[in-house]
Amino acid sequence: MTATQDEVIDGALFLYHHYPVDNAPTIMEHVESFARCSRYPVFSVNTDRGFPRALAGMHFKVIVLHYSIFGGDYYLLPKRYLQYLDREQDAYKIAFFQDEHRFCTRRFEFLRRYDVDAVYTCLDQEQHAAVYGTYTDVRDIRSTLTGYVGDDMIDVAKRMFVPDEDRAIDVGYRARQLAFFQGRGAQEKHQIGERFLEHAAASDRGATLQLDIDASETSRLYGDSWYEFVANCRGMLGVEAGTSVFDLDDTARVRTDALLAAEPDLTFDEVEARVLHEYEDKIPYRTVSPRHFEAAAFRVAQILYRGRYSDVLEPDVHYFALEKDFSNFDDVLARFCDPTERKRMTDRAYDDLIASGRWSYAAFIGAFDEHVASAGVGDSLPAAERDAIERRLAKGAALGRAVAHPRLFVRRLPFPGKDRARAAYRRMRQEREVR
């Protein structure tokens, strides 16, 4: 039997967004874990490819909205998806969020407008009531991590592994400078790299190290290039993910932007003294990140600012704890440069974070399954019907992608005379530029 207008499908509709370009591999690993690991039917739909015609006649017991949909001040849910959410009053709706410290008023309004039942947040449980419990009607608030350990990550780490003695980089790091309004915690992401370079240059031991540390936007790496970089490092710098300003009413961003528009040369410390001190650390929003799991999988020693890291990492057990004032820099460097101590640290991190399975996607989805089971999802859907529903939802996906990204589609589509057409197009563009 196939789904009809009046039929409720015993499964979960999973909506996410993914452009057909290179992106952080952890995003799609998170997306794919639901259908891959759940014991219940999960039907994934990429909103970038338009609204599947068949979806209009389908009603799912659960609808999951992935964090990739919520892009800060814009949401990647076209009008037809919003209409669908509005119509599906009987579905149990779950939203996953990341980077939820900004544009909060829009998020709160969305949760109220579309009657979202449950939220998975990177906030600690102690902060649930102060945020979603106060500003929304969401009944079920659960803490989650930004990512977990997947089989793909483990496989890549094994395939690309480089023995410690053969690695060309002693300490590596990549980051980007974040907007001032996100607070001092966000500035740590690039500042740890800058300060480490300064202290290493002034240290006899540090001056002998091969460092590859860069916080510029152009230095960012994706896909296998990122994994190759990690595999070639003996050590990796890092800080807690998240920010120290949780902008509940969007005023921290508005006030900071207005101040910088008037005085664009202000330093962060000056902006903090005049505006951000009112917001700093009012609602803690720091967490462990997939980078920490990646380093553990590749057996790369982590040199991190001392922090909580969602109680996943223990200082001087899973990472070399660097004080934020660099007062113990020489001690950390001495311990890191000892191959025996470095191996002891990476072995513990691998055993506890990777080999234990405690932080795996399988474990995470196992807990998620208990949640959707409580919402009424079962295993009554026959395999043949699951396949039929997936085919119907996938129908027209390629066309939807072409409509959303016509230039990309034409660029990849093979057809007779393509090379000549491409050359003619380039000549036309060049002639226009000359004029």
Short mmCIF file of C-alpha atoms in Angstrom, two decimals:
data_model
loop_
_atom_site.label_atom_id
_atom_site.label_comp_id
_atom_site.label_asym_id
_atom_site.label_seq_id
_atom_site.Cartn_x
_atom_site.Cartn_y
_atom_site.Cartn_z
CA MET A 1 0.00 0.00 0.00
CA THR A 2 1.28 3.48 -0.82
CA ALA A 3 0.72 6.69 1.10
CA THR A 4 -2.53 8.50 0.36
CA GLN A 5 -3.90 11.89 1.37
CA ASP A 6 -5.42 10.40 4.51
CA GLU A 7 -2.65 7.99 5.44
CA VAL A 8 -0.22 8.64 8.27
CA ILE A 9 3.19 7.13 7.54
CA ASP A 10 4.75 5.27 10.46
CA GLY A 11 8.13 7.00 10.19
CA ALA A 12 9.99 10.28 10.41
CA LEU A 13 10.41 12.90 7.70
CA PHE A 14 13.90 14.40 8.01
CA LEU A 15 14.37 17.82 6.37
CA TYR A 16 17.88 19.20 5.86
CA HIS A 17 19.69 21.55 3.51
CA HIS A 18 22.88 20.87 1.59
CA TYR A 19 24.32 22.85 -1.32
CA PRO A 20 26.04 20.75 -4.04
CA VAL A 21 29.45 22.16 -3.07
CA ASP A 22 32.25 21.23 -0.69
CA ASN A 23 31.38 21.82 2.94
CA ALA A 24 32.47 20.60 6.34
CA PRO A 25 32.13 16.78 6.19
CA THR A 26 30.74 16.72 9.72
CA ILE A 27 27.46 18.30 8.52
CA MET A 28 26.52 15.49 6.16
CA GLU A 29 27.84 12.88 8.57
CA HIS A 30 25.31 14.22 11.10
CA VAL A 31 22.55 14.26 8.47
CA GLU A 32 23.20 10.74 7.23
CA SER A 33 23.43 9.23 10.71
CA PHE A 34 19.65 9.37 11.20
CA ALA A 35 18.65 7.20 8.25
CA ARG A 36 21.76 5.05 8.62
CA CYS A 37 21.59 4.30 12.34
CA SER A 38 17.92 4.54 13.31
CA ARG A 39 15.94 1.36 13.73
CA TYR A 40 12.88 3.25 12.54
CA PRO A 41 12.08 4.54 9.02
CA VAL A 42 13.69 7.95 8.43
CA PHE A 43 13.00 9.59 5.06
CA SER A 44 15.54 12.33 4.28
CA VAL A 45 14.69 15.25 1.98
CA ASN A 46 17.15 17.97 0.93
CA THR A 47 15.22 21.26 0.80
CA ASP A 48 17.80 22.61 -1.66
CA ARG A 49 16.22 20.42 -4.36
CA GLY A 50 12.75 21.84 -4.17
CA PHE A 51 9.54 20.41 -2.76
CA PRO A 52 8.88 16.79 -3.83
CA ARG A 53 5.46 16.57 -5.45
CA ALA A 54 4.69 13.34 -3.62
CA LEU A 55 5.30 14.92 -0.22
CA ALA A 56 2.08 16.93 -0.47
CA GLY A 57 0.11 13.69 -0.04
CA MET A 58 2.19 12.24 2.78
CA HIS A 59 1.68 12.64 6.52
CA PHE A 60 4.46 11.49 8.85
CA LYS A 61 4.16 10.83 12.56
CA VAL A 62 7.37 12.79 13.19
CA ILE A 63 8.99 15.68 11.29
CA VAL A 64 12.64 16.47 12.08
CA LEU A 65 14.17 19.83 11.13
CA HIS A 66 17.95 19.65 10.89
CA TYR A 67 20.22 22.49 12.00
CA SER A 68 21.47 22.96 8.41
CA ILE A 69 18.11 24.57 7.60
CA PHE A 70 18.51 27.36 10.14
CA GLY A 71 21.11 29.70 8.64
CA GLY A 72 21.13 32.50 11.20
CA ASP A 73 19.02 35.36 9.84
CA TYR A 74 17.69 33.23 6.96
CA TYR A 75 16.01 29.82 6.91
CA LEU A 76 16.42 27.43 4.02
CA LEU A 77 12.79 26.34 4.02
CA PRO A 78 10.95 27.49 0.87
CA LYS A 79 7.33 28.58 1.13
CA ARG A 80 5.88 25.18 0.23
CA TYR A 81 7.76 23.55 3.11
CA LEU A 82 6.44 26.18 5.52
CA GLN A 83 2.94 25.56 4.24
CA TYR A 84 3.48 21.84 4.75
CA LEU A 85 4.65 22.37 8.34
CA ASP A 86 1.65 24.58 8.98
CA ARG A 87 -0.68 21.92 7.65
CA GLU A 88 0.81 19.00 9.57
CA GLN A 89 -0.70 19.88 12.92
CA ASP A 90 -0.80 16.25 14.09
CA ALA A 91 2.88 15.53 13.42
CA TYR A 92 5.33 15.58 16.30
CA LYS A 93 7.93 18.19 15.29
CA ILE A 94 11.58 18.16 16.40
CA ALA A 95 14.13 20.90 15.68
CA PHE A 96 17.91 20.58 15.96
CA PHE A 97 19.88 23.79 16.45
CA GLN A 98 23.51 24.92 16.36
CA ASP A 99 24.92 28.46 16.47
CA GLU A 100 21.73 29.30 18.34
CA HIS A 101 23.32 32.18 20.28
CA ARG A 102 22.30 34.68 17.58
CA PHE A 103 19.08 35.74 15.83
CA CYS A 104 17.16 34.29 18.74
CA THR A 105 13.94 36.26 18.34
CA ARG A 106 13.36 34.79 14.88
CA ARG A 107 14.04 31.27 16.17
CA PHE A 108 11.67 31.67 19.08
CA GLU A 109 8.94 32.99 16.78
CA PHE A 110 9.44 30.08 14.38
CA LEU A 111 9.08 27.52 17.17
CA ARG A 112 5.85 29.13 18.33
CA ARG A 113 4.47 29.69 14.83
CA TYR A 114 4.92 26.08 13.70
CA ASP A 115 4.14 24.39 17.02
CA VAL A 116 7.48 22.63 17.40
CA ASP A 117 7.24 20.03 20.15
CA ALA A 118 10.90 19.31 20.93
CA VAL A 119 14.27 21.03 20.58
CA TYR A 120 17.76 19.54 20.59
CA THR A 121 20.09 22.29 21.77
CA CYS A 122 23.81 22.73 22.45
CA LEU A 123 22.90 24.50 25.69
CA ASP A 124 23.60 22.69 28.94
CA GLN A 125 20.51 21.43 30.72
CA GLU A 126 20.91 24.13 33.37
CA GLN A 127 20.14 26.77 30.71
CA HIS A 128 17.11 25.16 29.09
CA ALA A 129 14.55 26.98 31.22
CA ALA A 130 16.22 30.39 30.78
CA VAL A 131 16.07 30.14 26.99
CA TYR A 132 13.52 27.86 25.36
CA GLY A 133 11.52 27.35 28.53
CA THR A 134 11.03 31.11 28.88
CA TYR A 135 10.67 32.30 25.28
CA THR A 136 8.82 29.41 23.60
CA ASP A 137 6.11 26.84 24.22
CA VAL A 138 8.40 23.89 23.45
CA ARG A 139 7.59 21.09 25.87
CA ASP A 140 10.64 18.85 25.45
CA ILE A 141 14.16 20.36 25.51
CA ARG A 142 17.18 18.07 25.19
CA SER A 143 20.92 18.71 25.12
CA THR A 144 22.99 17.41 22.24
CA LEU A 145 26.51 17.80 20.87
CA THR A 146 27.50 19.49 17.62
CA GLY A 147 28.65 16.13 16.28
CA TYR A 148 29.55 12.58 17.22
CA VAL A 149 31.92 9.82 16.15
CA GLY A 150 30.86 8.19 12.91
CA ASP A 151 32.10 5.12 11.11
CA ASP A 152 33.19 7.34 8.22
CA MET A 153 35.43 9.36 10.52
CA ILE A 154 37.02 6.21 11.93
CA ASP A 155 37.51 4.73 8.47
CA VAL A 156 39.13 7.93 7.15
CA ALA A 157 41.41 8.11 10.18
CA LYS A 158 42.57 4.54 9.60
CA ARG A 159 43.00 5.04 5.86
CA MET A 160 44.90 8.32 6.12
CA PHE A 161 46.82 7.63 9.34
CA VAL A 162 50.45 8.76 9.45
CA PRO A 163 52.78 7.44 12.20
CA ASP A 164 53.79 10.11 14.69
CA GLU A 165 57.44 10.02 13.68
CA ASP A 166 56.57 10.62 10.00
CA ARG A 167 54.38 13.68 10.51
CA ALA A 168 55.76 16.92 9.09
CA ILE A 169 53.90 19.35 11.37
CA ASP A 170 54.44 19.53 15.11
CA VAL A 171 51.47 21.79 15.91
CA GLY A 172 48.74 22.75 13.47
CA TYR A 173 45.59 24.83 13.62
CA ARG A 174 42.94 26.39 11.43
CA ALA A 175 40.29 28.87 12.55
CA ARG A 176 38.52 32.03 11.51
CA GLN A 177 37.97 35.32 13.27
CA LEU A 178 34.36 35.64 14.37
CA ALA A 179 32.22 38.75 14.76
CA PHE A 180 32.79 40.84 17.87
CA PHE A 181 29.16 40.58 19.01
CA GLN A 182 29.66 36.88 19.74
CA GLY A 183 31.87 37.78 22.69
CA ARG A 184 35.26 37.01 24.14
CA GLY A 185 34.74 33.26 23.90
CA ALA A 186 34.37 33.52 20.12
CA GLN A 187 37.57 35.56 19.86
CA GLU A 188 39.49 32.74 21.56
CA LYS A 189 39.19 30.71 18.37
CA HIS A 190 41.71 32.85 16.49
CA GLN A 191 43.54 34.34 19.47
CA ILE A 192 44.90 30.99 20.67
CA GLY A 193 46.71 30.60 17.34
CA GLU A 194 48.16 34.11 17.39
CA ARG A 195 49.31 33.88 21.00
CA PHE A 196 50.76 30.38 20.56
CA LEU A 197 52.89 31.64 17.66
CA GLU A 198 54.10 34.59 19.74
CA HIS A 199 55.06 32.44 22.73
CA ALA A 200 56.65 29.75 20.56
CA ALA A 201 58.84 32.35 18.82
CA ALA A 202 60.07 33.58 22.22
CA SER A 203 60.79 30.06 23.49
CA ASP A 204 63.92 28.04 22.75
CA ARG A 205 61.89 24.84 22.57
CA GLY A 206 59.06 26.44 20.62
CA ALA A 207 61.40 27.95 18.04
CA THR A 208 62.48 24.45 16.99
CA LEU A 209 58.92 23.29 16.26
CA GLN A 210 57.38 23.08 12.80
CA LEU A 211 54.16 25.08 13.13
CA ASP A 212 51.31 25.42 10.63
CA ILE A 213 48.88 27.78 12.35
CA ASP A 214 46.58 30.09 10.42
CA ALA A 215 43.31 31.85 11.27
CA SER A 216 42.67 33.54 7.93
CA GLU A 217 39.56 32.76 5.87
CA THR A 218 41.69 31.73 2.88
CA SER A 219 43.48 29.06 4.91
CA ARG A 220 40.37 26.99 5.59
CA LEU A 221 40.42 23.37 4.40
CA TYR A 222 37.60 21.03 3.45
CA GLY A 223 37.08 17.36 2.62
CA ASP A 224 40.15 15.17 2.28
CA SER A 225 42.40 18.23 2.36
CA TRP A 226 41.35 18.83 5.95
CA TYR A 227 41.84 15.21 6.94
CA GLU A 228 45.27 15.14 5.30
CA PHE A 229 46.22 18.19 7.33
CA VAL A 230 45.04 16.63 10.61
CA ALA A 231 46.82 13.35 9.85
CA ASN A 232 50.10 15.19 9.28
CA CYS A 233 50.05 16.98 12.67
CA ARG A 234 51.52 15.68 15.92
CA GLY A 235 49.53 18.23 17.86
CA MET A 236 46.47 20.42 17.31
CA LEU A 237 45.42 23.59 19.10
CA GLY A 238 41.83 24.12 20.10
CA VAL A 239 39.23 25.81 22.27
CA GLU A 240 35.67 25.07 23.27
CA ALA A 241 33.15 25.59 20.50
CA GLY A 242 30.42 28.13 21.05
CA THR A 243 30.43 31.70 22.29
CA SER A 244 30.34 33.69 25.52
CA VAL A 245 27.46 35.98 24.41
CA PHE A 246 24.00 34.44 24.02
CA ASP A 247 22.05 37.25 22.38
CA LEU A 248 18.51 36.50 23.54
CA ASP A 249 16.91 39.69 22.23
CA ASP A 250 19.36 40.44 19.37
CA THR A 251 20.46 43.67 21.02
CA ALA A 252 24.12 42.68 21.46
CA ARG A 253 24.49 42.31 17.70
CA VAL A 254 22.53 45.47 16.85
CA ARG A 255 24.38 47.62 19.36
CA THR A 256 27.79 46.23 18.37
CA ASP A 257 27.12 46.72 14.65
CA ALA A 258 25.98 50.30 15.25
CA LEU A 259 29.07 51.09 17.31
CA LEU A 260 31.44 49.64 14.71
CA ALA A 261 29.64 51.44 11.89
CA ALA A 262 30.33 54.71 13.69
CA GLU A 263 33.84 53.78 14.85
CA PRO A 264 35.13 50.94 12.64
CA ASP A 265 38.68 50.94 14.06
CA LEU A 266 37.67 49.93 17.58
CA THR A 267 39.36 46.85 19.03
CA PHE A 268 37.42 44.01 20.57
CA ASP A 269 38.47 45.08 24.07
CA GLU A 270 37.07 48.56 23.42
CA VAL A 271 33.79 47.16 22.10
CA GLU A 272 33.52 44.82 25.05
CA ALA A 273 34.10 47.66 27.52
CA ARG A 274 31.40 49.81 25.93
CA VAL A 275 28.77 47.20 25.03
CA LEU A 276 29.48 43.51 25.40
CA HIS A 277 30.37 43.41 29.09
CA GLU A 278 26.62 43.55 29.73
CA TYR A 279 26.14 40.23 27.91
CA GLU A 280 29.31 38.20 28.56
CA ASP A 281 28.74 34.77 30.15
CA LYS A 282 25.16 35.48 31.22
CA ILE A 283 24.12 32.23 29.53
CA PRO A 284 27.01 29.76 29.09
CA TYR A 285 27.17 28.39 25.55
CA ARG A 286 30.37 26.38 25.16
CA THR A 287 30.69 22.80 23.97
CA VAL A 288 32.94 20.09 22.62
CA SER A 289 33.17 20.01 18.82
CA PRO A 290 33.71 17.39 16.09
CA ARG A 291 37.29 18.63 15.76
CA HIS A 292 38.10 17.15 19.15
CA PHE A 293 36.74 13.77 18.10
CA GLU A 294 38.64 13.97 14.79
CA ALA A 295 41.93 14.65 16.56
CA ALA A 296 41.31 11.72 18.89
CA ALA A 297 40.51 9.43 15.94
CA PHE A 298 43.74 10.44 14.17
CA ARG A 299 45.70 10.10 17.44
CA VAL A 300 46.72 13.75 17.34
CA ALA A 301 47.63 15.27 20.70
CA GLN A 302 45.39 18.21 21.57
CA ILE A 303 46.67 21.39 23.20
CA LEU A 304 43.49 23.11 24.36
CA TYR A 305 42.48 25.99 26.55
CA ARG A 306 41.34 24.57 29.85
CA GLY A 307 37.57 24.16 29.76
CA ARG A 308 34.57 21.93 30.38
CA TYR A 309 34.11 20.55 26.82
CA SER A 310 30.63 19.21 27.63
CA ASP A 311 32.26 16.89 30.21
CA VAL A 312 33.54 14.76 27.33
CA LEU A 313 37.21 15.74 27.67
CA GLU A 314 39.17 15.83 30.92
CA PRO A 315 42.12 18.22 31.24
CA ASP A 316 45.53 16.53 31.26
CA VAL A 317 43.80 13.22 30.65
CA HIS A 318 42.54 13.69 27.09
CA TYR A 319 44.33 16.95 26.26
CA PHE A 320 47.21 19.14 27.37
CA ALA A 321 45.44 21.88 29.34
CA LEU A 322 46.78 25.31 28.40
CA GLU A 323 45.83 28.19 30.69
CA LYS A 324 44.26 31.11 28.85
CA ASP A 325 46.94 33.47 30.14
CA PHE A 326 49.65 31.09 28.81
CA SER A 327 51.20 30.94 32.29
CA ASN A 328 51.92 27.21 31.89
CA PHE A 329 53.04 27.40 28.25
CA ASP A 330 56.57 26.12 28.91
CA ASP A 331 55.31 23.17 30.97
CA VAL A 332 52.72 22.21 28.34
CA LEU A 333 55.30 22.42 25.57
CA ALA A 334 57.78 20.29 27.50
CA ARG A 335 55.18 17.58 28.08
CA PHE A 336 53.95 17.74 24.49
CA CYS A 337 57.50 17.37 23.12
CA ASP A 338 58.01 14.13 25.09
CA PRO A 339 56.98 11.35 22.64
CA THR A 340 56.09 9.00 25.50
CA GLU A 341 53.82 11.54 27.18
CA ARG A 342 52.28 12.49 23.86
CA LYS A 343 51.48 8.85 23.07
CA ARG A 344 50.02 8.31 26.52
CA MET A 345 47.69 11.27 25.96
CA THR A 346 46.57 10.24 22.46
CA ASP A 347 46.03 6.62 23.52
CA ARG A 348 43.72 7.69 26.35
CA ALA A 349 41.80 10.03 24.07
CA TYR A 350 41.38 7.32 21.44
CA ASP A 351 40.27 4.69 23.95
CA ASP A 352 37.76 6.90 25.76
CA LEU A 353 36.37 8.97 22.89
CA ILE A 354 36.59 6.62 19.91
CA ALA A 355 37.04 2.96 20.85
CA SER A 356 34.56 3.06 23.75
CA GLY A 357 31.66 3.86 21.41
CA ARG A 358 30.20 6.13 24.09
CA TRP A 359 30.20 9.15 21.77
CA SER A 360 29.30 7.34 18.56
CA TYR A 361 26.46 8.23 16.24
CA ALA A 362 25.02 4.80 16.94
CA ALA A 363 24.72 5.67 20.64
CA PHE A 364 23.30 9.12 19.87
CA ILE A 365 20.69 7.76 17.45
CA GLY A 366 19.82 5.01 19.92
CA ALA A 367 18.71 7.70 22.38
CA PHE A 368 16.95 9.58 19.56
CA ASP A 369 15.04 6.40 18.69
CA GLU A 370 13.68 6.20 22.21
CA HIS A 371 12.48 9.77 21.79
CA VAL A 372 10.64 9.19 18.49
CA ALA A 373 9.23 5.92 19.83
CA SER A 374 7.62 7.91 22.65
CA ALA A 375 6.11 10.15 19.95
CA GLY A 376 4.42 7.15 18.36
CA VAL A 377 6.82 5.97 15.65
CA GLY A 378 7.00 2.21 15.31
CA ASP A 379 8.26 -0.43 12.91
CA SER A 380 5.02 -1.32 11.17
CA LEU A 381 6.13 -0.09 7.74
CA PRO A 382 7.12 -2.99 5.44
CA ALA A 383 10.47 -2.74 3.67
CA ALA A 384 8.82 -2.67 0.24
CA GLU A 385 6.66 0.29 1.22
CA ARG A 386 9.67 2.11 2.68
CA ASP A 387 11.45 1.73 -0.64
CA ALA A 388 8.41 2.97 -2.55
CA ILE A 389 8.13 6.08 -0.39
CA GLU A 390 11.84 6.84 -0.81
CA ARG A 391 11.54 6.52 -4.59
CA ARG A 392 8.55 8.86 -4.68
CA LEU A 393 10.30 11.46 -2.54
CA ALA A 394 13.44 11.23 -4.68
CA LYS A 395 11.55 11.63 -7.94
CA GLY A 396 12.44 14.92 -9.56
CA ALA A 397 15.35 15.62 -7.21
CA ALA A 398 17.80 16.07 -10.11
CA LEU A 399 15.40 18.49 -11.81
CA GLY A 400 14.93 20.36 -8.55
CA ARG A 401 18.67 20.68 -8.20
CA ALA A 402 18.93 22.01 -11.76
CA VAL A 403 16.25 24.61 -11.06
CA ALA A 404 17.99 25.68 -7.85
CA HIS A 405 21.47 25.71 -9.40
CA PRO A 406 21.14 25.99 -13.19
CA ARG A 407 24.71 27.11 -13.83
CA LEU A 408 26.14 24.27 -11.77
CA PHE A 409 23.88 21.75 -13.51
CA VAL A 410 24.78 22.94 -17.01
CA ARG A 411 28.45 23.01 -16.09
CA ARG A 412 28.34 19.32 -15.16
CA LEU A 413 25.86 18.11 -17.77
CA PRO A 414 27.58 16.39 -20.74
CA PHE A 415 26.22 17.29 -24.20
CA PRO A 416 27.62 17.49 -27.78
CA GLY A 417 29.53 20.71 -28.44
CA LYS A 418 29.82 21.56 -24.75
CA ASP A 419 33.50 22.56 -25.03
CA ARG A 420 32.77 24.88 -27.97
CA ALA A 421 29.83 26.44 -26.17
CA ARG A 422 31.95 26.97 -23.08
CA ALA A 423 34.72 28.62 -25.12
CA ALA A 424 32.21 30.89 -26.87
CA TYR A 425 30.71 31.89 -23.54
CA ARG A 426 34.14 32.77 -22.17
CA ARG A 427 34.92 34.89 -25.26
CA MET A 428 31.64 36.74 -24.84
CA ARG A 429 32.40 37.44 -21.18
CA GLN A 430 35.89 38.69 -22.06
CA GLU A 431 34.51 41.01 -24.76
CA ARG A 432 32.02 42.46 -22.30
CA GLU A 433 34.80 43.09 -19.78
CA VAL A 434 36.90 44.87 -22.42
CA ARG A 435 33.98 47.17 -23.27
#
